[in-house]
PDB file of C-alpha atoms in Angstrom:
ATOM      1  CA  UNK A   1      30.215  38.648 -14.522  1.00 79.00           C
ATOM      2  CA  UNK A   2      27.544  36.842 -16.532  1.00 91.00           C
ATOM      3  CA  UNK A   3      25.267  38.095 -19.048  1.00 92.00           C
ATOM      4  CA  UNK A   4      22.362  37.046 -21.471  1.00 94.00           C
ATOM      5  CA  UNK A   5      24.589  35.058 -23.468  1.00 94.00           C
ATOM      6  CA  UNK A   6      25.660  32.623 -20.625  1.00 95.00           C
ATOM      7  CA  UNK A   7      22.027  31.559 -20.314  1.00 97.00           C
ATOM      8  CA  UNK A   8      19.763  29.496 -22.258  1.00 96.00           C
ATOM      9  CA  UNK A   9      16.370  31.191 -23.789  1.00 95.00           C
ATOM     10  CA  UNK A  10      14.358  29.623 -21.062  1.00 96.00           C
ATOM     11  CA  UNK A  11      16.777  30.355 -18.120  1.00 97.00           C
ATOM     12  CA  UNK A  12      16.952  33.934 -19.149  1.00 96.00           C
ATOM     13  CA  UNK A  13      13.053  34.445 -19.346  1.00 95.00           C
ATOM     14  CA  UNK A  14      12.911  32.688 -15.702  1.00 96.00           C
ATOM     15  CA  UNK A  15      15.402  35.347 -14.412  1.00 97.00           C
ATOM     16  CA  UNK A  16      13.278  38.200 -16.099  1.00 95.00           C
ATOM     17  CA  UNK A  17       9.763  36.579 -14.699  1.00 95.00           C
ATOM     18  CA  UNK A  18      11.532  36.769 -10.962  1.00 95.00           C
ATOM     19  CA  UNK A  19      12.035  40.324 -11.417  1.00 95.00           C
ATOM     20  CA  UNK A  20       8.914  41.508 -13.162  1.00 93.00           C
ATOM     21  CA  UNK A  21       6.756  38.977 -11.434  1.00 93.00           C
ATOM     22  CA  UNK A  22       7.769  40.486  -8.106  1.00 94.00           C
ATOM     23  CA  UNK A  23       6.941  43.698  -9.030  1.00 91.00           C
ATOM     24  CA  UNK A  24       3.428  42.332 -10.185  1.00 90.00           C
ATOM     25  CA  UNK A  25       2.856  40.454  -6.731  1.00 92.00           C
ATOM     26  CA  UNK A  26       3.308  43.470  -5.003  1.00 91.00           C
ATOM     27  CA  UNK A  27       1.118  45.259  -7.291  1.00 87.00           C
ATOM     28  CA  UNK A  28      -1.746  42.809  -7.203  1.00 83.00           C
ATOM     29  CA  UNK A  29      -1.293  42.568  -3.285  1.00 81.00           C
ATOM     30  CA  UNK A  30      -3.344  45.599  -2.999  1.00 73.00           C
ATOM     31  CA  UNK A  31      -5.156  46.595  -6.178  1.00 67.00           C
ATOM     32  CA  UNK A  32      -6.545  50.055  -6.793  1.00 64.00           C
ATOM     33  CA  UNK A  33      -7.157  51.509 -10.255  1.00 53.00           C
ATOM     34  CA  UNK A  34      -4.906  54.728  -9.920  1.00 58.00           C
ATOM     35  CA  UNK A  35      -2.470  52.975  -7.781  1.00 65.00           C
ATOM     36  CA  UNK A  36      -1.800  50.433 -10.601  1.00 70.00           C
ATOM     37  CA  UNK A  37      -0.635  53.029 -13.046  1.00 73.00           C
ATOM     38  CA  UNK A  38       1.731  54.675 -10.193  1.00 82.00           C
ATOM     39  CA  UNK A  39       3.228  51.284  -9.946  1.00 82.00           C
ATOM     40  CA  UNK A  40       3.683  50.398 -13.286  1.00 82.00           C
ATOM     41  CA  UNK A  41       5.417  53.942 -13.710  1.00 83.00           C
ATOM     42  CA  UNK A  42       7.636  52.784 -11.024  1.00 87.00           C
ATOM     43  CA  UNK A  43       8.572  49.705 -12.363  1.00 88.00           C
ATOM     44  CA  UNK A  44       9.292  51.296 -15.888  1.00 88.00           C
ATOM     45  CA  UNK A  45      11.471  54.078 -13.932  1.00 90.00           C
ATOM     46  CA  UNK A  46      13.432  51.565 -12.030  1.00 85.00           C
ATOM     47  CA  UNK A  47      14.164  49.361 -14.986  1.00 91.00           C
ATOM     48  CA  UNK A  48      14.922  52.441 -16.946  1.00 92.00           C
ATOM     49  CA  UNK A  49      17.822  53.682 -14.405  1.00 93.00           C
ATOM     50  CA  UNK A  50      18.853  50.175 -14.281  1.00 93.00           C
ATOM     51  CA  UNK A  51      19.529  49.665 -17.691  1.00 92.00           C
ATOM     52  CA  UNK A  52      21.667  53.125 -17.779  1.00 93.00           C
ATOM     53  CA  UNK A  53      23.162  53.138 -14.405  1.00 92.00           C
ATOM     54  CA  UNK A  54      23.711  49.538 -12.874  1.00 91.00           C
ATOM     55  CA  UNK A  55      27.264  48.445 -12.465  1.00 90.00           C
ATOM     56  CA  UNK A  56      26.489  44.750 -13.305  1.00 92.00           C
ATOM     57  CA  UNK A  57      25.987  43.451 -16.758  1.00 92.00           C
ATOM     58  CA  UNK A  58      23.650  41.191 -15.725  1.00 94.00           C
ATOM     59  CA  UNK A  59      21.166  43.524 -14.218  1.00 95.00           C
ATOM     60  CA  UNK A  60      21.506  45.945 -17.057  1.00 94.00           C
ATOM     61  CA  UNK A  61      20.364  43.286 -19.455  1.00 95.00           C
ATOM     62  CA  UNK A  62      17.573  41.949 -17.153  1.00 94.00           C
ATOM     63  CA  UNK A  63      16.456  45.513 -16.896  1.00 94.00           C
ATOM     64  CA  UNK A  64      15.652  45.119 -20.938  1.00 92.00           C
ATOM     65  CA  UNK A  65      12.508  42.872 -20.075  1.00 86.00           C
ATOM     66  CA  UNK A  66       9.510  43.198 -22.259  1.00 80.00           C
ATOM     67  CA  UNK A  67       6.556  42.169 -20.565  1.00 76.00           C
ATOM     68  CA  UNK A  68       5.774  40.374 -17.431  1.00 73.00           C
ATOM     69  CA  UNK A  69       5.558  36.659 -18.370  1.00 77.00           C
ATOM     70  CA  UNK A  70       2.253  36.608 -17.000  1.00 76.00           C
ATOM     71  CA  UNK A  71      -0.961  37.063 -19.216  1.00 72.00           C
ATOM     72  CA  UNK A  72      -3.393  39.932 -18.557  1.00 68.00           C
ATOM     73  CA  UNK A  73      -6.028  37.635 -16.923  1.00 74.00           C
ATOM     74  CA  UNK A  74      -3.487  35.974 -14.433  1.00 82.00           C
ATOM     75  CA  UNK A  75      -4.949  35.811 -11.082  1.00 87.00           C
ATOM     76  CA  UNK A  76      -3.196  36.856  -7.721  1.00 87.00           C
ATOM     77  CA  UNK A  77      -2.562  32.980  -7.213  1.00 92.00           C
ATOM     78  CA  UNK A  78      -1.021  32.405 -10.445  1.00 93.00           C
ATOM     79  CA  UNK A  79       1.130  35.504 -10.143  1.00 92.00           C
ATOM     80  CA  UNK A  80       2.349  34.373  -6.628  1.00 94.00           C
ATOM     81  CA  UNK A  81       2.872  30.774  -7.632  1.00 96.00           C
ATOM     82  CA  UNK A  82       4.722  31.463 -10.848  1.00 95.00           C
ATOM     83  CA  UNK A  83       6.945  34.199  -9.349  1.00 95.00           C
ATOM     84  CA  UNK A  84       8.023  32.054  -6.555  1.00 96.00           C
ATOM     85  CA  UNK A  85       8.819  29.348  -8.959  1.00 96.00           C
ATOM     86  CA  UNK A  86      10.710  31.714 -11.083  1.00 96.00           C
ATOM     87  CA  UNK A  87      12.665  33.307  -8.209  1.00 97.00           C
ATOM     88  CA  UNK A  88      13.827  29.741  -7.137  1.00 96.00           C
ATOM     89  CA  UNK A  89      14.633  28.301 -10.333  1.00 96.00           C
ATOM     90  CA  UNK A  90      16.343  31.646 -11.372  1.00 96.00           C
ATOM     91  CA  UNK A  91      18.817  31.535  -8.131  1.00 96.00           C
ATOM     92  CA  UNK A  92      19.470  27.893  -8.735  1.00 96.00           C
ATOM     93  CA  UNK A  93      20.573  28.762 -12.547  1.00 97.00           C
ATOM     94  CA  UNK A  94      22.363  31.702 -10.939  1.00 97.00           C
ATOM     95  CA  UNK A  95      24.085  29.728  -8.422  1.00 96.00           C
ATOM     96  CA  UNK A  96      25.425  27.323 -10.795  1.00 96.00           C
ATOM     97  CA  UNK A  97      26.191  29.507 -13.795  1.00 96.00           C
ATOM     98  CA  UNK A  98      27.118  32.969 -12.188  1.00 96.00           C
ATOM     99  CA  UNK A  99      27.544  32.622  -8.380  1.00 96.00           C
ATOM    100  CA  UNK A 100      29.251  36.044  -8.248  1.00 95.00           C
ATOM    101  CA  UNK A 101      25.522  37.721  -9.506  1.00 96.00           C
ATOM    102  CA  UNK A 102      23.480  35.958  -7.073  1.00 96.00           C
ATOM    103  CA  UNK A 103      23.603  38.674  -4.572  1.00 96.00           C
ATOM    104  CA  UNK A 104      23.180  41.407  -7.160  1.00 95.00           C
ATOM    105  CA  UNK A 105      20.038  39.666  -8.465  1.00 96.00           C
ATOM    106  CA  UNK A 106      18.606  39.092  -4.936  1.00 97.00           C
ATOM    107  CA  UNK A 107      19.168  43.030  -4.241  1.00 96.00           C
ATOM    108  CA  UNK A 108      17.740  44.029  -7.569  1.00 96.00           C
ATOM    109  CA  UNK A 109      14.501  41.842  -7.397  1.00 96.00           C
ATOM    110  CA  UNK A 110      13.890  43.530  -3.701  1.00 96.00           C
ATOM    111  CA  UNK A 111      14.787  46.984  -5.018  1.00 95.00           C
ATOM    112  CA  UNK A 112      12.221  46.652  -7.854  1.00 94.00           C
ATOM    113  CA  UNK A 113       9.425  44.952  -5.487  1.00 94.00           C
ATOM    114  CA  UNK A 114       9.868  47.853  -2.751  1.00 93.00           C
ATOM    115  CA  UNK A 115       9.847  50.613  -5.516  1.00 92.00           C
ATOM    116  CA  UNK A 116       6.496  49.387  -6.760  1.00 90.00           C
ATOM    117  CA  UNK A 117       5.298  49.058  -3.112  1.00 90.00           C
ATOM    118  CA  UNK A 118       6.396  52.750  -2.292  1.00 88.00           C
ATOM    119  CA  UNK A 119       4.696  54.023  -5.752  1.00 87.00           C
ATOM    120  CA  UNK A 120       1.113  54.351  -4.341  1.00 74.00           C
ATOM    121  CA  UNK A 121       2.344  56.113  -1.098  1.00 71.00           C
ATOM    122  CA  UNK A 122       1.904  53.867   2.353  1.00 75.00           C
ATOM    123  CA  UNK A 123       2.988  50.203   1.834  1.00 80.00           C
ATOM    124  CA  UNK A 124      -0.211  48.184   3.153  1.00 79.00           C
ATOM    125  CA  UNK A 125      -0.214  44.980   5.114  1.00 87.00           C
ATOM    126  CA  UNK A 126      -0.931  42.838   2.131  1.00 87.00           C
ATOM    127  CA  UNK A 127       2.072  44.605   0.082  1.00 88.00           C
ATOM    128  CA  UNK A 128       4.396  43.971   3.253  1.00 91.00           C
ATOM    129  CA  UNK A 129       3.096  40.082   3.071  1.00 93.00           C
ATOM    130  CA  UNK A 130       3.920  40.069  -0.464  1.00 93.00           C
ATOM    131  CA  UNK A 131       7.462  41.528  -0.009  1.00 95.00           C
ATOM    132  CA  UNK A 132       8.094  39.151   2.962  1.00 95.00           C
ATOM    133  CA  UNK A 133       7.119  36.211   0.762  1.00 96.00           C
ATOM    134  CA  UNK A 134       9.636  37.381  -2.115  1.00 96.00           C
ATOM    135  CA  UNK A 135      12.524  38.030   0.347  1.00 96.00           C
ATOM    136  CA  UNK A 136      11.900  34.389   2.015  1.00 95.00           C
ATOM    137  CA  UNK A 137      11.790  33.038  -1.651  1.00 95.00           C
ATOM    138  CA  UNK A 138      15.117  34.696  -2.416  1.00 95.00           C
ATOM    139  CA  UNK A 139      16.875  33.458   0.808  1.00 90.00           C
ATOM    140  CA  UNK A 140      15.844  29.949   0.637  1.00 75.00           C
ATOM    141  CA  UNK A 141      16.575  29.239  -2.964  1.00 58.00           C
TER     142      UNK A 141
END
């Protein structure tokens, strides 16, 4: 089982950006002022629970993320492009350095993104599309 110490600073930031970027991608897919608060709350809760309760050290440490890796003015296109790059690069790094943790990472990213999508009640078509893009990136990397 790998942990933060097994990765360079850049690799670690990329792994974290894959997690938070996926949550942001779902959130910006269907923007709504009040929905955003619910989605941020869902992300925060999911990360907090993972820090406390997850079995995998890698996931516990990834859940300690502060920030998203994106600026406040990042466009949906920038979020999508940056997230897809982070997921592919992060998985490549994991496959090399921690192959036993690849599936845990994939599952965690999807769980976080789905919890954000469900935060504002119904999952709309644009959120479903964002989730499918995330899942596809995680499978093709």
